[in-house]
Coordinates of C-alpha atoms and ligand atoms in Angstrom, one line a residue:
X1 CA 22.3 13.7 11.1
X2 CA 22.7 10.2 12.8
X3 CA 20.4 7.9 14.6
X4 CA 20.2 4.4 15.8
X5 CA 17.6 3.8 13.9
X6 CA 16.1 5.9 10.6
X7 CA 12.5 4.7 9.4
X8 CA 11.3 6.2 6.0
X9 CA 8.1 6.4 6.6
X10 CA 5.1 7.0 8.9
X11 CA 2.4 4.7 8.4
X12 CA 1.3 1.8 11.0
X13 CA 4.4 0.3 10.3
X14 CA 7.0 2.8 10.5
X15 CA 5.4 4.4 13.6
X16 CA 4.8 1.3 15.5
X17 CA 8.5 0.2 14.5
X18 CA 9.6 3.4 15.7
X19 CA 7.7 3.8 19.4
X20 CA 9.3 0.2 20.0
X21 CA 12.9 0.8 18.7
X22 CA 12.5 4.2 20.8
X23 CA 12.8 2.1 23.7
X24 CA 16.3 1.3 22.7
X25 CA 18.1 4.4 21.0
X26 CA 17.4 7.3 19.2
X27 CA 15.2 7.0 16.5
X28 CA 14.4 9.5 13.4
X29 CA 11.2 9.4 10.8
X30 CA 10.9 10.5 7.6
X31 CA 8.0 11.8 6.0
X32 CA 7.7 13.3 2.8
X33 CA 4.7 15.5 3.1
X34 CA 2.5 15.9 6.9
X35 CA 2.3 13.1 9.2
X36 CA -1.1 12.1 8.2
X37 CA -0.6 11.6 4.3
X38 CA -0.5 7.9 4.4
X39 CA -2.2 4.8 3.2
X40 CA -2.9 4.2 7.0
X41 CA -4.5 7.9 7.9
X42 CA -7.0 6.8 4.9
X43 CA -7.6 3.4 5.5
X44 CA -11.3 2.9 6.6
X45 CA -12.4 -0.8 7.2
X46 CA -10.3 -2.0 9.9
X47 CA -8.0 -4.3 11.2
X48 CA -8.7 -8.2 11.0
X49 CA -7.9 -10.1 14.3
X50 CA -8.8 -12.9 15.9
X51 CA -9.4 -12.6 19.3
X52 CA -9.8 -14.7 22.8
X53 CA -12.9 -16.7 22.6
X54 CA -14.8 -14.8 24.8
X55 CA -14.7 -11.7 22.3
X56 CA -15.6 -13.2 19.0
X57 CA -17.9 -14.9 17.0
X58 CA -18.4 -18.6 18.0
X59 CA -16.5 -20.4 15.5
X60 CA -14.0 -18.0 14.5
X61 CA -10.2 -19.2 15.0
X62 CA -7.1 -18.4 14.0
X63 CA -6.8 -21.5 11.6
X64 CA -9.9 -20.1 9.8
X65 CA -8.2 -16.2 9.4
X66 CA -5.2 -18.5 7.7
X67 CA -7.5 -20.4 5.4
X68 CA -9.3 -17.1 4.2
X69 CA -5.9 -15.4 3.8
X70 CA -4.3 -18.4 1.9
X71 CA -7.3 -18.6 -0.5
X72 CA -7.7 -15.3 -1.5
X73 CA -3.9 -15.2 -1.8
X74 CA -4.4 -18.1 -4.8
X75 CA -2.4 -20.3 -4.1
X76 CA 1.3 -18.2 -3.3
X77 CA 0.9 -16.8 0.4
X78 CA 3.9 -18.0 1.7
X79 CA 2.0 -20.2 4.6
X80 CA 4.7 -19.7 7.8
X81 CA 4.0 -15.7 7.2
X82 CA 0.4 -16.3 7.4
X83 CA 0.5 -18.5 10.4
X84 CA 3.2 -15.7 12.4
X85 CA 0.4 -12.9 11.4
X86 CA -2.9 -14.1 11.7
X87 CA -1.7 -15.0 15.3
X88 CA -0.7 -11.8 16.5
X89 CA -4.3 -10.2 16.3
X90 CA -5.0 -10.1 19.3
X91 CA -1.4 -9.0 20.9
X92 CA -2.0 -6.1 17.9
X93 CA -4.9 -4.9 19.2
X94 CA -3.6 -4.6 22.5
X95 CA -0.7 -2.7 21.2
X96 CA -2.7 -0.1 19.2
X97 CA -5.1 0.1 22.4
X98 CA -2.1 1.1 24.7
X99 CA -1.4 3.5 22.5
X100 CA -4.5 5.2 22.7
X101 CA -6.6 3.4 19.6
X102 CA -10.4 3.5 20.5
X103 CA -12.2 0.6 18.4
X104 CA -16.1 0.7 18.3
X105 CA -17.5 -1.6 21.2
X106 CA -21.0 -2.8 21.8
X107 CA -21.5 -3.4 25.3
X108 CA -18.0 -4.9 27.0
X109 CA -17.4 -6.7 23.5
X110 CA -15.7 -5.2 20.6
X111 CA -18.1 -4.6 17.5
X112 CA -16.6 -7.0 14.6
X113 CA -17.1 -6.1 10.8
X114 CA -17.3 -8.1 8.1
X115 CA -15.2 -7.5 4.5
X116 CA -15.2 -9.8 1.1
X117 CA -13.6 -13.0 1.8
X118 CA -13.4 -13.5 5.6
X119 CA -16.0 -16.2 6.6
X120 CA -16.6 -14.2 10.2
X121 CA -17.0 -11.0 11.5
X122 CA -13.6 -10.5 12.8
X123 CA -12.9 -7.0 11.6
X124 CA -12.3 -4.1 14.6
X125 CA -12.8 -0.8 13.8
X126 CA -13.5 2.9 14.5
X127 CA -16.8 3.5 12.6
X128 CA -15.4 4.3 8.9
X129 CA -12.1 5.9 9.7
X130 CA -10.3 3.6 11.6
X131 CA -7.3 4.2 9.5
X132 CA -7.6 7.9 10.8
X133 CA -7.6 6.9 14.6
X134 CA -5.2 4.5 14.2
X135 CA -2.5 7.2 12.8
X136 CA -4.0 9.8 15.3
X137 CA -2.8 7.5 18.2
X138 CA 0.2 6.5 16.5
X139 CA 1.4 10.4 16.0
X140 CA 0.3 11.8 18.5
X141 CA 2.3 9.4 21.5
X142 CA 5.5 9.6 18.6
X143 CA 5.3 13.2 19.3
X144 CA 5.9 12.8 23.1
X145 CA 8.0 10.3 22.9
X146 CA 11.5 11.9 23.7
X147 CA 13.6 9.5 21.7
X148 CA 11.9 10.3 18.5
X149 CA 12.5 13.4 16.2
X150 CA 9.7 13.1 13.0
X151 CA 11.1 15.2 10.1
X152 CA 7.8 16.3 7.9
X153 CA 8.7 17.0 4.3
X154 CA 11.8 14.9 4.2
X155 CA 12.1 12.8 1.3
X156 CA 15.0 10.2 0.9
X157 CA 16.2 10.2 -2.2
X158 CA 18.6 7.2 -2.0
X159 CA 19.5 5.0 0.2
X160 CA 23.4 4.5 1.0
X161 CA 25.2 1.3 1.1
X162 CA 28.8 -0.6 1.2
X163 CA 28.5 -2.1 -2.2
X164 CA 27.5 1.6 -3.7
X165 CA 30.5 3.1 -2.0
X166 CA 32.8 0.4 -3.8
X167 CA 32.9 -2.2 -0.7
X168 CA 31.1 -5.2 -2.3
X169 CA 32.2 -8.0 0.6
X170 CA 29.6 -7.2 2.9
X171 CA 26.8 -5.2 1.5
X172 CA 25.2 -3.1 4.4
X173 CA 22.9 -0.5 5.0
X174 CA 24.5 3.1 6.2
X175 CA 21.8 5.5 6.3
X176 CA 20.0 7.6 3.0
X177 CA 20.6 11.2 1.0
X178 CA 17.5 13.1 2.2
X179 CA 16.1 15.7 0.3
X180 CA 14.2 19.1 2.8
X181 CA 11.6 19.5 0.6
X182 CA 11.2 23.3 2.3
X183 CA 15.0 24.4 1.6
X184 CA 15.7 21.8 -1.5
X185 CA 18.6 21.2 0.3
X186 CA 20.0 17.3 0.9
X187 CA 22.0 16.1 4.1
X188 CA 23.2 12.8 4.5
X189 CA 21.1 10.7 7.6
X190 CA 23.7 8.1 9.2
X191 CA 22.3 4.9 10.6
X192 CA 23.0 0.8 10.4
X193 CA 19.5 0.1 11.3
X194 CA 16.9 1.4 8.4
X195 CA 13.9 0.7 8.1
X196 CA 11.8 1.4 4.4
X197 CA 8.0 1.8 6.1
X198 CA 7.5 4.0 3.1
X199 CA 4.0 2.1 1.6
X200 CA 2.9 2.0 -1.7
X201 CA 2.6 2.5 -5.3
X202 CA -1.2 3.6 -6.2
X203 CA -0.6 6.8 -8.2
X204 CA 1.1 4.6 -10.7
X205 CA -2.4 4.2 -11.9
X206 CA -4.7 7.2 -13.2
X207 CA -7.5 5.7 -10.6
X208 CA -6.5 5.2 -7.1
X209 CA -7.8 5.1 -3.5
X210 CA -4.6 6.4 -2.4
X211 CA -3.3 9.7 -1.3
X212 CA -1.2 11.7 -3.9
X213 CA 2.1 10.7 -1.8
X214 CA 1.7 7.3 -3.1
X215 CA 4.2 7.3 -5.6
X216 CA 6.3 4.1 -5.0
X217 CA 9.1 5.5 -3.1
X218 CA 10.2 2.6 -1.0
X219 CA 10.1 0.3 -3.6
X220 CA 12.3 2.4 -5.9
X221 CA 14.8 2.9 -3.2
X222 CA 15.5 -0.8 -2.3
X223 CA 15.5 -1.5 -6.4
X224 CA 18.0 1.1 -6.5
X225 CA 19.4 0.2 -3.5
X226 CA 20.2 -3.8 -5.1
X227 CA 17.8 -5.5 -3.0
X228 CA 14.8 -7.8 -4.6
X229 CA 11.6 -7.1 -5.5
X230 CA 8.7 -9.5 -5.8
X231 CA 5.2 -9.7 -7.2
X232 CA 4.7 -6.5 -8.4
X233 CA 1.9 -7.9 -10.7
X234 CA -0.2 -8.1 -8.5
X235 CA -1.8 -5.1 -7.3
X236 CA -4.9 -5.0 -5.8
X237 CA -8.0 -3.2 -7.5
X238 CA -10.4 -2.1 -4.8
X239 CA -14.0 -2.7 -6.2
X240 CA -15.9 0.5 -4.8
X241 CA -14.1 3.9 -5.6
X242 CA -16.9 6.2 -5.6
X243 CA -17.8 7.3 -9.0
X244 CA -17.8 11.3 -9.1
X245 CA -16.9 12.5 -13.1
X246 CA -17.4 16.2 -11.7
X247 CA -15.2 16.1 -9.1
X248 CA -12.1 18.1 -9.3
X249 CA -9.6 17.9 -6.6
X250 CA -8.0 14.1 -6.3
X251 CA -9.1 13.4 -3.1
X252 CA -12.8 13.7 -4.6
X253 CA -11.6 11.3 -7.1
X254 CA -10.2 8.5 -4.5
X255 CA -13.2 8.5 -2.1
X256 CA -13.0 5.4 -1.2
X257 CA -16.5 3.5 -0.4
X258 CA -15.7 0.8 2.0
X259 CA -15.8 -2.7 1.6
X260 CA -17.0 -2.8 5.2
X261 CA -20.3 -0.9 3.6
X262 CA -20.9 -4.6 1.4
X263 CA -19.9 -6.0 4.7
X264 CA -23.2 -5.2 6.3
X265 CA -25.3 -5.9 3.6
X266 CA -24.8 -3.3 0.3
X267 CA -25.5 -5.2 -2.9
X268 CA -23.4 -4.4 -6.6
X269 CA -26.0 -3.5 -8.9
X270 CA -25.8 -2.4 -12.4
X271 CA -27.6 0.4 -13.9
X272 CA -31.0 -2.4 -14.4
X273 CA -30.8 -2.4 -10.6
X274 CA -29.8 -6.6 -11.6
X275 CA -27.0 -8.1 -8.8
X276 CA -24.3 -9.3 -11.6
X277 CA -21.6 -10.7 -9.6
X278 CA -23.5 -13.6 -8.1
X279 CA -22.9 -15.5 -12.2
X280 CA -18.7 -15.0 -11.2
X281 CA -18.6 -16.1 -7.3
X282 CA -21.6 -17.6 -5.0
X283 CA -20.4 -15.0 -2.8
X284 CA -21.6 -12.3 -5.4
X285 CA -20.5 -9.0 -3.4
X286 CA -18.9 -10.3 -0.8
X287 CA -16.6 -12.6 -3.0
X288 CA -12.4 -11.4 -2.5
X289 CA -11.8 -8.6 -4.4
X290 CA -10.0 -9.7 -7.8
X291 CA -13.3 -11.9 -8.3
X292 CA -15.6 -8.7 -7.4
X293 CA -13.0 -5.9 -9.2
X294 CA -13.2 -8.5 -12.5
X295 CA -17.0 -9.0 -12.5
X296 CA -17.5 -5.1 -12.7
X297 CA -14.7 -4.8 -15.5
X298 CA -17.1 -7.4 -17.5
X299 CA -19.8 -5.9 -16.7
X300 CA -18.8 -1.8 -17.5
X301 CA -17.3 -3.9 -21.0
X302 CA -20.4 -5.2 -21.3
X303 CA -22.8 -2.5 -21.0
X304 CA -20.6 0.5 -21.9
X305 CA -21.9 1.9 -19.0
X306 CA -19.2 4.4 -17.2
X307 CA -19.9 2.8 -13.6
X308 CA -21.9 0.4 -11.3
X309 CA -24.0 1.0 -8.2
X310 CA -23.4 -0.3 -4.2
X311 CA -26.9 -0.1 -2.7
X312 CA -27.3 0.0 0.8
X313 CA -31.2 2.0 0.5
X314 CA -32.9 -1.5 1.9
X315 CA -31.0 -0.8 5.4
X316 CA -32.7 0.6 8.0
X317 CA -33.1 4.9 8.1
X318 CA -29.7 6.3 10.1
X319 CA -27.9 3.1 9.5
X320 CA -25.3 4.4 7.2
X321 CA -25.5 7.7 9.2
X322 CA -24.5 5.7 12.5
X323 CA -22.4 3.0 11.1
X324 CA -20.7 5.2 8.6
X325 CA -20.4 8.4 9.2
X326 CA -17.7 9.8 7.5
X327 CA -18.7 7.9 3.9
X328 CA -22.3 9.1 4.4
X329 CA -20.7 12.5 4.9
X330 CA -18.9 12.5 2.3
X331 CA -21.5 11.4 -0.1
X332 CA -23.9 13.9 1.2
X333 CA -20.8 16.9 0.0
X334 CA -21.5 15.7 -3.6
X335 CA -25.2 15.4 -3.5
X336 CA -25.5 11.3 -3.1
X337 CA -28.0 10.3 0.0
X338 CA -26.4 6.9 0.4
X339 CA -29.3 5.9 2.4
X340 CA -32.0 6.3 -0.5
X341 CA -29.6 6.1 -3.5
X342 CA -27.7 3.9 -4.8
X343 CA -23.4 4.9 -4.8
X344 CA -22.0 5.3 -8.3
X345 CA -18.6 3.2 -7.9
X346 CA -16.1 1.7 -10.1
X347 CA -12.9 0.3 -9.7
X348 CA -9.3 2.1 -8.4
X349 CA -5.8 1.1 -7.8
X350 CA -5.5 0.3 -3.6
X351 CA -2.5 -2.4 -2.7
X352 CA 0.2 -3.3 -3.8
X353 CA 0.6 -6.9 -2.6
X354 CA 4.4 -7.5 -4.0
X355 CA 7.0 -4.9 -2.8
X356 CA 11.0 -5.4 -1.5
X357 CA 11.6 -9.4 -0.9
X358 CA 11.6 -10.0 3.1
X359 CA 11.6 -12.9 5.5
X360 CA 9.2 -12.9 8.3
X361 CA 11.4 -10.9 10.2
X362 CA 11.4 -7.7 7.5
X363 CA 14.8 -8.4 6.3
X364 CA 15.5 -7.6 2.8
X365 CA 19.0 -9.3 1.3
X366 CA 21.1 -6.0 2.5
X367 CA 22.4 -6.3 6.0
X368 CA 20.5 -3.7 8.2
X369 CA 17.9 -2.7 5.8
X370 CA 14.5 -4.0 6.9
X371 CA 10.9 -3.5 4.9
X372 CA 7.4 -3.4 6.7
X373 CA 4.4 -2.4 5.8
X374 CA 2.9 -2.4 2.0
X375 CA 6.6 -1.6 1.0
X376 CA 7.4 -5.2 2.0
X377 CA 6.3 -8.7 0.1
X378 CA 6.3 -11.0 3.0
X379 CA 4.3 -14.2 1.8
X380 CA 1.6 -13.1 3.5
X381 CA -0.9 -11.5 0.4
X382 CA 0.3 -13.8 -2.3
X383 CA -1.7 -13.3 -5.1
X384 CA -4.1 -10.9 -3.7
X385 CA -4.4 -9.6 -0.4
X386 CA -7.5 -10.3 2.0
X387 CA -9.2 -7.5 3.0
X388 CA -8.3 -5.6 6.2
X389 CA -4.7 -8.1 7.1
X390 CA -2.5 -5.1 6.3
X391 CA -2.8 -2.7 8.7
X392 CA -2.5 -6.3 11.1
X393 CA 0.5 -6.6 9.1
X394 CA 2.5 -3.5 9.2
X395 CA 1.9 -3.7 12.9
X396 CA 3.2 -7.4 13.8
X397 CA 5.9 -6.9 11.5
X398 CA 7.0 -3.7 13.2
X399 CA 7.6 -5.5 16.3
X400 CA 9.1 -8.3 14.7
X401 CA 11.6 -6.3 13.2
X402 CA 12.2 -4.4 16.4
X403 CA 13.2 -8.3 17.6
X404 CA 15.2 -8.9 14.9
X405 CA 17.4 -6.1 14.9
X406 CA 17.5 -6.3 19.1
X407 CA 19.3 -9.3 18.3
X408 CA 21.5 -8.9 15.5
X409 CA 22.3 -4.9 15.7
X410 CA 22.0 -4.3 19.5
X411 CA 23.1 -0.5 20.1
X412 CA 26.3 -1.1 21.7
X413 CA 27.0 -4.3 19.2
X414 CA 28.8 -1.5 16.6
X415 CA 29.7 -2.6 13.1
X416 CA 32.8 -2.2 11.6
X417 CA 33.4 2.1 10.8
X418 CA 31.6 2.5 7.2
X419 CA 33.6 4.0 4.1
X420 CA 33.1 7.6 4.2
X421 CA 30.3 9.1 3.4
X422 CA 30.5 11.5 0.2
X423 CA 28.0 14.4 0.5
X424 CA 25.5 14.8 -1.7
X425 CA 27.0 16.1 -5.1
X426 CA 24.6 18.2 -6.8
X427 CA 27.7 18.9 -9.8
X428 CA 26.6 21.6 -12.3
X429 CA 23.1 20.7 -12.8
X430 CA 20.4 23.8 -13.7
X431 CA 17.5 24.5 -12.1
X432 CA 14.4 22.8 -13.2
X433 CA 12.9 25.0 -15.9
X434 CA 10.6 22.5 -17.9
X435 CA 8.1 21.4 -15.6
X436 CA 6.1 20.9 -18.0
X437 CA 8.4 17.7 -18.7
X438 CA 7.2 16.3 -15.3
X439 CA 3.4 16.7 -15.6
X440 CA 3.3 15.2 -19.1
X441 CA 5.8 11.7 -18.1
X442 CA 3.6 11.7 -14.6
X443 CA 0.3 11.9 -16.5
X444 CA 1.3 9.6 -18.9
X445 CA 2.6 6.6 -17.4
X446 CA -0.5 7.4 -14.7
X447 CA -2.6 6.6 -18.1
X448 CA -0.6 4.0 -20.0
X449 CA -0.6 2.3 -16.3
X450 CA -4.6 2.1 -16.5
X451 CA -5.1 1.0 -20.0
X452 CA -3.0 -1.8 -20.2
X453 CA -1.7 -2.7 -17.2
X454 CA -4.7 -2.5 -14.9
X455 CA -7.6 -5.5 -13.9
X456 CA -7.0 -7.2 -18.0
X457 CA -4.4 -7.5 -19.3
X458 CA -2.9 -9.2 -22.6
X459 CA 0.8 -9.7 -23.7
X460 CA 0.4 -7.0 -26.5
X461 CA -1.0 -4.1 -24.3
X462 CA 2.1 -5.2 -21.4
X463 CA 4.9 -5.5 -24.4
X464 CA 3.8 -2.1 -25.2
X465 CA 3.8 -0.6 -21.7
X466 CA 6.9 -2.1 -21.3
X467 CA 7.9 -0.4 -24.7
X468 CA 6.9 3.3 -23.4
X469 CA 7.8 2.7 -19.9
X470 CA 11.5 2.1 -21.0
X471 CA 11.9 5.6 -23.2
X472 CA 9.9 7.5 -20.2
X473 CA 12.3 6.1 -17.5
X474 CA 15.4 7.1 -20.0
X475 CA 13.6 10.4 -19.8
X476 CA 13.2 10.9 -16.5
X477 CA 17.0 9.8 -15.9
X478 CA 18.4 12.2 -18.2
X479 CA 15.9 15.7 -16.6
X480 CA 17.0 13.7 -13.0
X481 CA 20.7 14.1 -14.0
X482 CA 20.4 17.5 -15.6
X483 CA 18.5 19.6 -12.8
X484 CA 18.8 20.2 -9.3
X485 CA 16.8 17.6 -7.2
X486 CA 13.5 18.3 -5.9
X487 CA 10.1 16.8 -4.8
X488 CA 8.7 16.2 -8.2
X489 CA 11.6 15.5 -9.8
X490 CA 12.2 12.4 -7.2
X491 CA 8.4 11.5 -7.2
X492 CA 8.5 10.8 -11.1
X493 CA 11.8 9.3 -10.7
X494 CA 10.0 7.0 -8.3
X495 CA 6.6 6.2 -10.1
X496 CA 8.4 5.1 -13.4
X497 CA 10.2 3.1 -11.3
X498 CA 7.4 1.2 -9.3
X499 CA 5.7 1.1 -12.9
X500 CA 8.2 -0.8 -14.5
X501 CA 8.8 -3.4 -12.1
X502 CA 4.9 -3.6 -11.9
X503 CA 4.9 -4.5 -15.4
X504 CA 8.5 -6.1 -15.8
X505 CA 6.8 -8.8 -13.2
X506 CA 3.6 -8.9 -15.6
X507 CA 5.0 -9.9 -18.6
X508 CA 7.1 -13.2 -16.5
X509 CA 3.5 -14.5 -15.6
X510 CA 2.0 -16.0 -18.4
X511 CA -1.1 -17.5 -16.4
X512 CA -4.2 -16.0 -14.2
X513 CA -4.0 -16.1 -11.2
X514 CA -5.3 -14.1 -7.6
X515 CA -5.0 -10.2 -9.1
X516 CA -3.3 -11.2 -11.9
X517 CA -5.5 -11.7 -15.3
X518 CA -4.5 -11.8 -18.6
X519 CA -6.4 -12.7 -21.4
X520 CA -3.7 -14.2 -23.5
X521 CA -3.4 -17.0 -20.5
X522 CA -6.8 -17.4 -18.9
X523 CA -5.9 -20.2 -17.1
X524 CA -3.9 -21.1 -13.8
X525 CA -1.1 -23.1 -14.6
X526 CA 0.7 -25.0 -11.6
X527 CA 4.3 -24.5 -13.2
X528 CA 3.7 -20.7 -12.0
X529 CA 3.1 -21.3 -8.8
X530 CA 5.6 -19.4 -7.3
X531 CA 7.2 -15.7 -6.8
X532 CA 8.3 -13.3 -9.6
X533 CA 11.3 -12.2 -8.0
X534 CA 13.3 -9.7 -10.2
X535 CA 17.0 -9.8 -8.8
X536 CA 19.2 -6.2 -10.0
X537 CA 22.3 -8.0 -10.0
Ligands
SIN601 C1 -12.0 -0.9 2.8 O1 -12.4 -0.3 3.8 O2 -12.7 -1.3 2.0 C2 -10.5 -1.1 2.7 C3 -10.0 -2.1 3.6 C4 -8.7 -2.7 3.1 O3 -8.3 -2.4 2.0 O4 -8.2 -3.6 3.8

């Protein structure tokens, strides 16, 4: 298989990358389950954007989407990022819209939510699924578009370069071994232009908002792959996970409650029906969410209860029916009336706000390798990401990418002919017997990952992580190299991965700061003010 351009992934980024490069040469996208089993399809609150005057709130600016960014990012948003993004709202909404994205309107204007940490209503949305219509769009014009073949249940298991073939001069991209998860069998996918769009890592923890297929592929890939990796500490904790001990399957366990519902007025309550994060933030609920996340962590320590409450009963009868359908829905499924009861939530992973080093173009330190998305750690979340700027991000950094490459790999332009390729070799490895293996290393670094590496941390519980993580990862390599590849195999390869450099990145940071808390270091300390960049060589 060969391609102008191969994108592993098929999120906002990797789609929107792909309908632009599609313009210019043939383009191929991997997915390794169906097209709607990303972050993206299950995003609800929106997309951020500042728009012309006329359509938003008087006083809103693009200088005031900056300052909110850059102070819930604590201090290491890497400003230039910040100012391309938050200025490229508006041209992303017109992008998504020509694609067929329908955001809820009142009358000509758009309607404009609210989330924790944005000082206006500048959120667009589709009701409570605008993550849903965002990828429906997305898809659905991919599918049409002739120059784009999507491969479901493809799954790269490594990316190829010069400097793994044995050319170290000029390291460059050549294309990936891809795995059919239907046939088990692995082809080689030729292309100088990649692009990792692959998301990110929230089934490294046992309590996520994220689908199963987040398993921290792209950031394993690119680690393997030599290029850097930054911030992994900080991952973001989404306050409002609904709380459901009885449910079963995991996407009862991730139901996400949005922040978009404390957005129009739901209160955090504890079990006394008391508002306790007001004492952490004046913003109480609406504070960014390492401030809110932390507040419920005291407050579950301190009352040994198993969860909190989001009410929303003093709105209006219908409102949550109207405004959010598909929570209220939901809610309803497990026997919660959201608009007379109070929502059991607690805390669950959501975003990873480091990922594969970039510059504001999406390119990583390897020549034709690119990283959008949550993959990618552009400067623009720092220390903890503001609500609602990613799918904004994974959009504007698709096209800037598309730029980039225009320039620098033009079809046409050809690099010099690659080493050869060696197929895939799968030598005289057995077929996986001991499953068993898998389940246990998955399960456990899922739980080791959310008691000690999760909203508190100490240098004790991340030296021992640190400990386990290095014996499970030794594991994993030797059942990797002693069995025939396949999706779960390369899944737990990935996840011990992603959970390593999470916590390799946690131990460097011996301060607090944005998502980042440790009770060893309580304090922010200025000589930390800057990136945890782990180099591989
Ligand atoms: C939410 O709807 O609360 C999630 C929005 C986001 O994570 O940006």
């Amino acid at each position: 298989m060969s391609s102008d351009y191969l994108v592993i992934g098929a999120g906002v980024a990797g789609l929107s990358f792909a309908l632009r490069a599609a313009r210019h040469g043939s383009v191929t996208v991997l997915m390794k389950g169906n097209a709607y089993e990303s972050n993206t399809a299950w995003a609800q609150g929106g997309i951020a954007a500042v728009l012309p005057d006329n359509l938003c709130f008087a006083g809103d600016s693009v200088e005031s989407h900056v300052a909110d960014t850059l102070d819930a990012g604590a201090g290491l948003c890497h400003e230039a990022a910040v100012r391309t993004i938050a200025s490229e709202g508006a041209t992303t909404i017109r992008d998504l819209m020509s694609y067929g994205v329908v955001f809820d309107k009142a009358g000509e204007r758009f309607q404009l939510g609210k989330e924790g940490g944005h000082s206006y209503r500048r959120v667009l949305h589709t009701r409570d699924t605008t993550g849903l219509e965002v990828a429906r769009a997305l898809i659905e014009t991919a599918r049409n578009t002739p120059n784009i073949t999507l491969l479901e249940h493809h799954f790269a298991i490594d990316l190829i370069t010069t400097s793994k073939l044995g050319a170290v001069a000029d390291d460059r991209v050549l294309g990936a071994y891809v795995l059919d998860a239907r046939t088990n069998e692995v082809s080689v996918f030729r292309s100088d232009r990649v692009v990792l769009a692959a998301g990110g890592c929230g089934k490294v923890y046992l309590y996520t908002t994220n689908p199963d297929s987040a398993t921290g592929d792209g950031v394993a890939l690119a680690w393997r792959a030599g290029a850097s990796i930054a911030n992994m500490e900080f991952i973001q904790f989404h306050p409002t996970c609904f709380y459901n001990p009885s449910a079963t399957g995991p996407e009862a366990r991730s139901f996400l409650v949005s922040e978009a519902v404390r957005g129009e007025g739901g209160i955090l309550i504890n079990g006394k029906g008391e508002d306790f994060t007001k004492s952490s933030d004046p913003r109480g609920s609406l504070a960014p969410r390492d401030i809110v996340a932390r507040a419920i962590d005291r407050e579950l320590k301190r009352t040994g209860a198993d969860c909190v409450y989001l009410d929303i009963t003093h709105k209006p009868k219908g409102f949550m029916r109207e405004r959010f359908p598909y929570i209220y829905e939901n809610l309803l499924k497990y026997g919660l009336d959201s608009e007379t009861q109070p929502i059991p939530v607690v805390p669950a992973a959501h975003y990873q706000c480091g990922g594969v080093v970039t510059d504001v173009k999406g390119r990583t330190g390897i020549s034709g390798l690119y990283a959008i998305g949550e993959v990618a750690c552009t400067g623009l979340h720092g220390a903890n990401r503001l609500a609602s700027n990613s799918l904004l991000e994974g959009n504007v950094m698709a096209r800037l990418a598309m730029d980039d490459m225009l320039r620098r790999f033009a079809p046409g332009k050809q690099p010099p002919a690659p080493p050869a390729i060696p197929e895939w070799e799968p030598g005289n490895t057995a077929e996986p017997d001991e499953l068993v293996v898998i389940y246990h290393n998955w399960d456990e670094i899922r739980r080791l990952m959310w008691d000690y590496v999760s909203i508190v941390r100490t240098d004790n519980r991340l030296r021992r992580a640190a400990a386990r993580l290095r014996n499970l990862g030794k594991e994993v390599r030797e059942f990797y190299w002693g069995h025939r590849v396949n999706a779960d195999i390369l899944e737990l390869r990935n996840l011990v991965t992603a959970a390593s450099l999470i916590v390799d990145c946690a131990v460097r940071r011996k301060e607090s700061r944005g998502l980042h808390y440790t009770l060893d270091h309580p304090l922010t300390q200025e000589r930390f003010c800057h990136d945890t960049v782990l180099r591989k060589f």
